[in-house]
PDB file of C-alpha atoms in Angstrom:
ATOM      1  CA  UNK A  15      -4.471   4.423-108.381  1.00 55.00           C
ATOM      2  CA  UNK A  16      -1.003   2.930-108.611  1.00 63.00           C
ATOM      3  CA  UNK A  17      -0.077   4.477-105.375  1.00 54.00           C
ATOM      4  CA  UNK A  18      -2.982   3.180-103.626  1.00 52.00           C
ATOM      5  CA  UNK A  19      -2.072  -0.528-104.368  1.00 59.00           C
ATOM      6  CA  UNK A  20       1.344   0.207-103.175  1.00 59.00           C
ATOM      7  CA  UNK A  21       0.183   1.346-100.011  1.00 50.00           C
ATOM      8  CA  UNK A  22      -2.035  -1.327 -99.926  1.00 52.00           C
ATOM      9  CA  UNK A  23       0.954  -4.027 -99.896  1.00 57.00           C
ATOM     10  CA  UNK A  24       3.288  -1.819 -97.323  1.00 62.00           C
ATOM     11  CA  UNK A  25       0.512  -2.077 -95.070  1.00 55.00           C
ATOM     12  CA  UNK A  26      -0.419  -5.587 -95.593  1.00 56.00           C
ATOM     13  CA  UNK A  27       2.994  -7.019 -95.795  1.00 59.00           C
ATOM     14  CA  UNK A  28       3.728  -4.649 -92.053  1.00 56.00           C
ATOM     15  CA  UNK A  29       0.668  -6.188 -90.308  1.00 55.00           C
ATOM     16  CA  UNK A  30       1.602  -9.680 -91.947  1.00 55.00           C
ATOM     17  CA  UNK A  31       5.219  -9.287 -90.552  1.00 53.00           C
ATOM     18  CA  UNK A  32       3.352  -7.919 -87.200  1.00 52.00           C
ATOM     19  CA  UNK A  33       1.207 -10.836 -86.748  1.00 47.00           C
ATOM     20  CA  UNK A  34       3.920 -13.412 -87.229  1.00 48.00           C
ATOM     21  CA  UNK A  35       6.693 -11.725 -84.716  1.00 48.00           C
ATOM     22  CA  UNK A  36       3.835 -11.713 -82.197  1.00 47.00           C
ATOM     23  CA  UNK A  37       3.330 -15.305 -81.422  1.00 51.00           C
ATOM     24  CA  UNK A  38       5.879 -15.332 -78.658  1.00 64.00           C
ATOM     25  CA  UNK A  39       6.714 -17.172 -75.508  1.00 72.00           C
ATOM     26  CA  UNK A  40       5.125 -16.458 -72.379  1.00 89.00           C
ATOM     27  CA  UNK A  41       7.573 -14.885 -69.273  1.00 91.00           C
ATOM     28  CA  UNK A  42       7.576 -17.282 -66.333  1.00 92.00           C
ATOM     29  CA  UNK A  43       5.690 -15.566 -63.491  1.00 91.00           C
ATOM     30  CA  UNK A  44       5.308 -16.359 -60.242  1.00 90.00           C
ATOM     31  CA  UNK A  45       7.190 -17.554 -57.065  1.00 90.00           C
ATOM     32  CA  UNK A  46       8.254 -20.985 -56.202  1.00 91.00           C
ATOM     33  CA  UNK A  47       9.049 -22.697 -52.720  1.00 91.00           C
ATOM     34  CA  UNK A  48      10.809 -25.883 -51.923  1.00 92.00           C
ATOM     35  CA  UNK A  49      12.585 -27.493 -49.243  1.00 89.00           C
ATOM     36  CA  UNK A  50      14.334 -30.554 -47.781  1.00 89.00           C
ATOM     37  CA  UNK A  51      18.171 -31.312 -45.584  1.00 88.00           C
ATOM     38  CA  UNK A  52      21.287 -29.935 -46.609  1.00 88.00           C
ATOM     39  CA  UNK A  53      24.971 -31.153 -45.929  1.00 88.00           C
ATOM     40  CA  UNK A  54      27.116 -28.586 -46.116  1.00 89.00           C
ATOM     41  CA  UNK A  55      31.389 -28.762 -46.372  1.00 90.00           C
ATOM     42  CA  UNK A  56      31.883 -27.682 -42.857  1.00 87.00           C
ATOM     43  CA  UNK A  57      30.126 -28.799 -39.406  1.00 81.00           C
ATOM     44  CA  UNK A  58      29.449 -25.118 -38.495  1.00 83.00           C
ATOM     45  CA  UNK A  59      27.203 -22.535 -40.886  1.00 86.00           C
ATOM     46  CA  UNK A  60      29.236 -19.794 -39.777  1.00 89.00           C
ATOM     47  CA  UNK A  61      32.117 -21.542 -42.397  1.00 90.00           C
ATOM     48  CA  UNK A  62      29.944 -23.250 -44.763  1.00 89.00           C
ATOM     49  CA  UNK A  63      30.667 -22.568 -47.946  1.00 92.00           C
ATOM     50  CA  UNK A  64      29.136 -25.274 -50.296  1.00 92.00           C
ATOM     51  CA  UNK A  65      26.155 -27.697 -49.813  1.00 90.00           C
ATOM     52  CA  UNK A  66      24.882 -30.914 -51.211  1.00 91.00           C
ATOM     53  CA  UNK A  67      21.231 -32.009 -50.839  1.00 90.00           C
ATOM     54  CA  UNK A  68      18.219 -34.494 -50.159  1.00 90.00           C
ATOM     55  CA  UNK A  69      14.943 -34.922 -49.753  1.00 91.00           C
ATOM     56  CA  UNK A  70      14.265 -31.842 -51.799  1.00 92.00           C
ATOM     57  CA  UNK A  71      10.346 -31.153 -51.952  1.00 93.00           C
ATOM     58  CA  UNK A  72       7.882 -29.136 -53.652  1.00 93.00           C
ATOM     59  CA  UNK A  73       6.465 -26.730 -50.464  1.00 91.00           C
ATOM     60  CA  UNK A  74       3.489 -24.801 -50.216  1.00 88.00           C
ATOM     61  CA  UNK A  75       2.877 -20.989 -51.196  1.00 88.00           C
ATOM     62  CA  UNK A  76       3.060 -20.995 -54.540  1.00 90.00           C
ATOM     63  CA  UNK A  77       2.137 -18.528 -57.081  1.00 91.00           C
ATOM     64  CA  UNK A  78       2.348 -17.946 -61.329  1.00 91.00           C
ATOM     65  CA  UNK A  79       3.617 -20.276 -63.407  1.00 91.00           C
ATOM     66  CA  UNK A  80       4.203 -22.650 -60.574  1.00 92.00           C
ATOM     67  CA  UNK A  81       0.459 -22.572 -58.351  1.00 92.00           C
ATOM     68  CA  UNK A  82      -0.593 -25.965 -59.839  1.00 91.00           C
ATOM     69  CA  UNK A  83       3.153 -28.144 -58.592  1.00 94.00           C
ATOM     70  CA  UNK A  84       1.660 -30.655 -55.503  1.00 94.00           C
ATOM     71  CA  UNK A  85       3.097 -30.278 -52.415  1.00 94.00           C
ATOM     72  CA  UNK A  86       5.303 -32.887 -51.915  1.00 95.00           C
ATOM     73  CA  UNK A  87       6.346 -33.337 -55.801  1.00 95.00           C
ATOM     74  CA  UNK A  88      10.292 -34.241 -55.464  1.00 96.00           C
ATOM     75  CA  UNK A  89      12.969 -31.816 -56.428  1.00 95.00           C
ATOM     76  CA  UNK A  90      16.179 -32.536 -58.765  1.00 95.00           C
ATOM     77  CA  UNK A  91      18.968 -30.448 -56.641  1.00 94.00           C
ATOM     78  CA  UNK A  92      22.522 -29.889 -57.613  1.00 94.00           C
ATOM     79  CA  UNK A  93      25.085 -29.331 -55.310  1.00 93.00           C
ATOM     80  CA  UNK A  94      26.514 -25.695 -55.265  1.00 90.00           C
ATOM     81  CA  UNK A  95      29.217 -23.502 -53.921  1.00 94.00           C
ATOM     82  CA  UNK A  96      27.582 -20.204 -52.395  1.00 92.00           C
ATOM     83  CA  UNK A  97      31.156 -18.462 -50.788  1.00 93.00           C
ATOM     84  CA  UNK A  98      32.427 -17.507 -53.660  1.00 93.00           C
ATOM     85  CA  UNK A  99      29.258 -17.092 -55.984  1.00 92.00           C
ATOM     86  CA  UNK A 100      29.728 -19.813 -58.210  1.00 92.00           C
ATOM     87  CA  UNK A 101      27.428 -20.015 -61.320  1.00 94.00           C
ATOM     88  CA  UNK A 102      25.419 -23.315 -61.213  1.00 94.00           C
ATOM     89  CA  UNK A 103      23.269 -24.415 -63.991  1.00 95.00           C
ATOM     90  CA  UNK A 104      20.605 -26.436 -63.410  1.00 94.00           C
ATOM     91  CA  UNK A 105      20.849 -26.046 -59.675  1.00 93.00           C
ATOM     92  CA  UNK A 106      17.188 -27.118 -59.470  1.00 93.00           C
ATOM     93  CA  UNK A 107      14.277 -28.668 -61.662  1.00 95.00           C
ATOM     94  CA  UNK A 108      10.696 -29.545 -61.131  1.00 95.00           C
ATOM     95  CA  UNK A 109       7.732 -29.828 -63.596  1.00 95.00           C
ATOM     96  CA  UNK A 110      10.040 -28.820 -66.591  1.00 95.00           C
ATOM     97  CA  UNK A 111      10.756 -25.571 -65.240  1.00 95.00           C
ATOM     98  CA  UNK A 112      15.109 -25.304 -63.993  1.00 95.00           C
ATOM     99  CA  UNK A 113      16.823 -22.472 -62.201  1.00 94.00           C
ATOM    100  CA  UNK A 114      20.069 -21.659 -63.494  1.00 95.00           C
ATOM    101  CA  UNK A 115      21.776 -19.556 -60.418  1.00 94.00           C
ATOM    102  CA  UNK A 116      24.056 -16.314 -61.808  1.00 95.00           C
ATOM    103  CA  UNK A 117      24.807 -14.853 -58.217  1.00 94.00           C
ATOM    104  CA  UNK A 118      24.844 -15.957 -54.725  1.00 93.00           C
ATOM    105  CA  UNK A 119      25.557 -13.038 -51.186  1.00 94.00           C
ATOM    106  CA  UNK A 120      25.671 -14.764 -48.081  1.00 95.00           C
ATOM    107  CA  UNK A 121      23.291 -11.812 -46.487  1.00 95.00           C
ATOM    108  CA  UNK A 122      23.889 -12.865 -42.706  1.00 94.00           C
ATOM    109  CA  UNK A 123      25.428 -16.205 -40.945  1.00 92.00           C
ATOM    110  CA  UNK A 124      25.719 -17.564 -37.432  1.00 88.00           C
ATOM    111  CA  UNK A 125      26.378 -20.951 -35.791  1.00 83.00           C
ATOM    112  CA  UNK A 126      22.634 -21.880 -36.449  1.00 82.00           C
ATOM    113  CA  UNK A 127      21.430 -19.669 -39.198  1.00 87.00           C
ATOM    114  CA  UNK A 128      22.209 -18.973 -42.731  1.00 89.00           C
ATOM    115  CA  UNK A 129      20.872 -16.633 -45.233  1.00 92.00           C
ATOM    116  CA  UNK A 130      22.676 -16.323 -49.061  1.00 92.00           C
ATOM    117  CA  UNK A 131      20.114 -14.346 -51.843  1.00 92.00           C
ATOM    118  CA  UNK A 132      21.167 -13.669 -55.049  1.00 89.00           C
ATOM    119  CA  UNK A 133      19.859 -13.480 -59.084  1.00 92.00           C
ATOM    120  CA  UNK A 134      19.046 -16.707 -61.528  1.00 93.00           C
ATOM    121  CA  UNK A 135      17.160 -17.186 -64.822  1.00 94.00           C
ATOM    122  CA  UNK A 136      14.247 -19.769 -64.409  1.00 94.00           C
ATOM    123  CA  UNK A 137      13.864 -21.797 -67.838  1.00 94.00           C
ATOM    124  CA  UNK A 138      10.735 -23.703 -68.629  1.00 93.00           C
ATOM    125  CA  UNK A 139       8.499 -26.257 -70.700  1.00 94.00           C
ATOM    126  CA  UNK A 140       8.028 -25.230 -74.314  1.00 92.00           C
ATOM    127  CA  UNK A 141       6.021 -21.964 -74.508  1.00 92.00           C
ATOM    128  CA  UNK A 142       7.848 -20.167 -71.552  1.00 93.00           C
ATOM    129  CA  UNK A 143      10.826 -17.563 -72.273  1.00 93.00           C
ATOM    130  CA  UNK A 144      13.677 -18.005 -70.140  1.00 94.00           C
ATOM    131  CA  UNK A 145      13.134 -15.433 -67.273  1.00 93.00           C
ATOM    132  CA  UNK A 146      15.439 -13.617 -64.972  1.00 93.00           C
ATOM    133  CA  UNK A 147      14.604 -14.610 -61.306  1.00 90.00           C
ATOM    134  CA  UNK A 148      15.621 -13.534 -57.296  1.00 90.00           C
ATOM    135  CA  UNK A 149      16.242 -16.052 -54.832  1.00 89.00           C
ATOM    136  CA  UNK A 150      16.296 -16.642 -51.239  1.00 90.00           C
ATOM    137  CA  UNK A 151      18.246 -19.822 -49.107  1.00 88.00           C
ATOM    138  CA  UNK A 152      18.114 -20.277 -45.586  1.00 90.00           C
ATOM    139  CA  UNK A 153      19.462 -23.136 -43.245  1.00 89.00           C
ATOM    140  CA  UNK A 154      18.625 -23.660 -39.407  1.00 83.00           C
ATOM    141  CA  UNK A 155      21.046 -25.831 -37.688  1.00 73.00           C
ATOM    142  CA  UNK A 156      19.737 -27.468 -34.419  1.00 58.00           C
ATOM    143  CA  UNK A 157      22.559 -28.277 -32.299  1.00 55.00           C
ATOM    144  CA  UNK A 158      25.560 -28.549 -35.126  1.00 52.00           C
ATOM    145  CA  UNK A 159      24.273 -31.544 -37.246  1.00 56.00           C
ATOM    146  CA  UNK A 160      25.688 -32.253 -40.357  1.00 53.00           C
ATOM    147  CA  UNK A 161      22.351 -32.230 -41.655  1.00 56.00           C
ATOM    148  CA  UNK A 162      20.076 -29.240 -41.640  1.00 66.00           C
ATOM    149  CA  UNK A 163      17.122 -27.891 -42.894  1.00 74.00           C
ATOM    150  CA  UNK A 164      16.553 -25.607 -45.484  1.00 76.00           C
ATOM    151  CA  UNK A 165      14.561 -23.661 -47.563  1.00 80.00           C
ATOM    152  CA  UNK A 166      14.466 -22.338 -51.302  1.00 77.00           C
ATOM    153  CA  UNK A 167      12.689 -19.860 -52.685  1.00 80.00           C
ATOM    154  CA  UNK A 168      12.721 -18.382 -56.429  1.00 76.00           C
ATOM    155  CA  UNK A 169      10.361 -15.374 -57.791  1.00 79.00           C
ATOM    156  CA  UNK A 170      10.617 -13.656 -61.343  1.00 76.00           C
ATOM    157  CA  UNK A 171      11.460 -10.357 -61.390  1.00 60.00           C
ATOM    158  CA  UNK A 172       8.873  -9.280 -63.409  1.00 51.00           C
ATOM    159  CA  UNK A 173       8.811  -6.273 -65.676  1.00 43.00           C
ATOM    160  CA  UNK A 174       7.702  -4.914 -68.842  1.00 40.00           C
ATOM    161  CA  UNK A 175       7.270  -7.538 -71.748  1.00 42.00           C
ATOM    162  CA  UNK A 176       8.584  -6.515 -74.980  1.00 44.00           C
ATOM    163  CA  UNK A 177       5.997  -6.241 -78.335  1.00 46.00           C
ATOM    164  CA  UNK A 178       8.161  -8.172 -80.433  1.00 49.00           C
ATOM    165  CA  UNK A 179       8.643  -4.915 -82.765  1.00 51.00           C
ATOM    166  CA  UNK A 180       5.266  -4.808 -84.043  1.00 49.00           C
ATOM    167  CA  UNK A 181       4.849  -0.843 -82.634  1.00 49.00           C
ATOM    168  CA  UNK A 182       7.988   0.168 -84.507  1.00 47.00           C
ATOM    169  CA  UNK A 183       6.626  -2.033 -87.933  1.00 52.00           C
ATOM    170  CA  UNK A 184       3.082   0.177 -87.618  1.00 49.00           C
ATOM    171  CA  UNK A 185       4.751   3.679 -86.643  1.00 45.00           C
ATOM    172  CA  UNK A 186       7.266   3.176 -90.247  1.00 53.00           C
ATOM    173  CA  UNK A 187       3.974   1.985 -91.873  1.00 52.00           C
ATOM    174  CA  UNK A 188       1.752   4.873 -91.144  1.00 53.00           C
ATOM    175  CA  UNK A 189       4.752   7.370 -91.748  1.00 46.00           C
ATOM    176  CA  UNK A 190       5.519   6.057 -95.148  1.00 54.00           C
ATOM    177  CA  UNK A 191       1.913   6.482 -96.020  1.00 54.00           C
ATOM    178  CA  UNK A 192       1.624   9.718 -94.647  1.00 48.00           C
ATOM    179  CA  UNK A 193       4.527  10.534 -96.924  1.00 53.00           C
ATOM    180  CA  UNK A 194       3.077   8.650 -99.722  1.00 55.00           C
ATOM    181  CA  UNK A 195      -0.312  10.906 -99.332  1.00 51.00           C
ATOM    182  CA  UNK A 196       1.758  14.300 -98.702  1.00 55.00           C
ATOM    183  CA  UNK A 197       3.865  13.323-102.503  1.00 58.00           C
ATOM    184  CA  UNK A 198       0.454  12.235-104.218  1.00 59.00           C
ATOM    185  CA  UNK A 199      -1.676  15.732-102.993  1.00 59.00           C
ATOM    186  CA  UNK A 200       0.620  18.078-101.275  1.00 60.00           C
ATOM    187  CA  UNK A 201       1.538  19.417-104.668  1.00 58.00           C
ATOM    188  CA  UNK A 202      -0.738  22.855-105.308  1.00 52.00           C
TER     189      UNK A 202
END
């Protein structure tokens, strides 16, 4: 009998332990779009190497987390430096939700065109985990203006959400009762 109750509170203090590490933030999902001018250091994308902007906009196409932001909902942008990848916190914010940029490539470049991709972690309201994101910048430049236009993309990468532990906390809990049982009747 005195086993028994000491089984009893193994299990009940593992699936009390289980249910509290469960409540846990959600991942961001989802892919976000936005878009506005850009003013970059140099006259010519082929050198560009930094860029400031305005008129940053919520665009269409989006999915997740982000498929309720109205078009048109105005970005905070921070100026960054793509060649070198710098690291820019907070290099945009919308609806609670900020990318913080880790890498930047400059995939392909030309007088008119640019194209830089790289890695991030979105961040968002309360209830959201911080989530490790890809992202995608491009710039057409009609005729050499100092201002161009651009757009910004940023999806989660996705992937398998962790349980928080509460497999590992049920496996120990059915293997020390199994043990428990095997001491209490395995002796013949």
């Amino acid at each position: 009998m005195k086993l028994y109750k000491i089984l009893l509170a193994i299990v009940a203090t593992a699936a009390s332990f289980g249910l509290l590490s469960s409540a846990q933030a959600t991942p961001i999902t989802g892919m976000l779009n936005i878009g506005g001018t850009a003013t970059f250091d140099t006259s010519s994308l082929t050198t560009a190497s930094s860029a400031t902007f305005a008129d940053v906009l919520v665009l269409g196409g989006n999915s997740g987390a982000f498929a309720g932001f109205a078009i048109g909902t105005p970005v905070v942008m921070a100026s960054y430096t793509f060649d070198p990848s710098t690291i820019t916190n907070g290099l945009w914010s919308v609806n609670g939700f900020t990318f913080n940029l880790l890498t930047s490539t400059v995939v392909s470049r030309s007088a008119t065109f640019l194209s830089v991709s790289g890695t991030g972690i979105i961040t968002g309201p309360p209830g959201f985990d911080p989530t490790p994101g890809m992202w995608a910048f491009t710039s057409q430049n009609a005729g050499g203006r100092p201002h161009d236009t651009f757009s910004f993309s940023a999806n989660t990468e996705g992937g398998a959400v962790p349980d928080g532990g509460m497999t590992l906390a049920l496996l120990g809990a059915g293997l020390m009762g199994l043990a428990a049982f095997r001491a209490k009747f395995g002796k013949v």
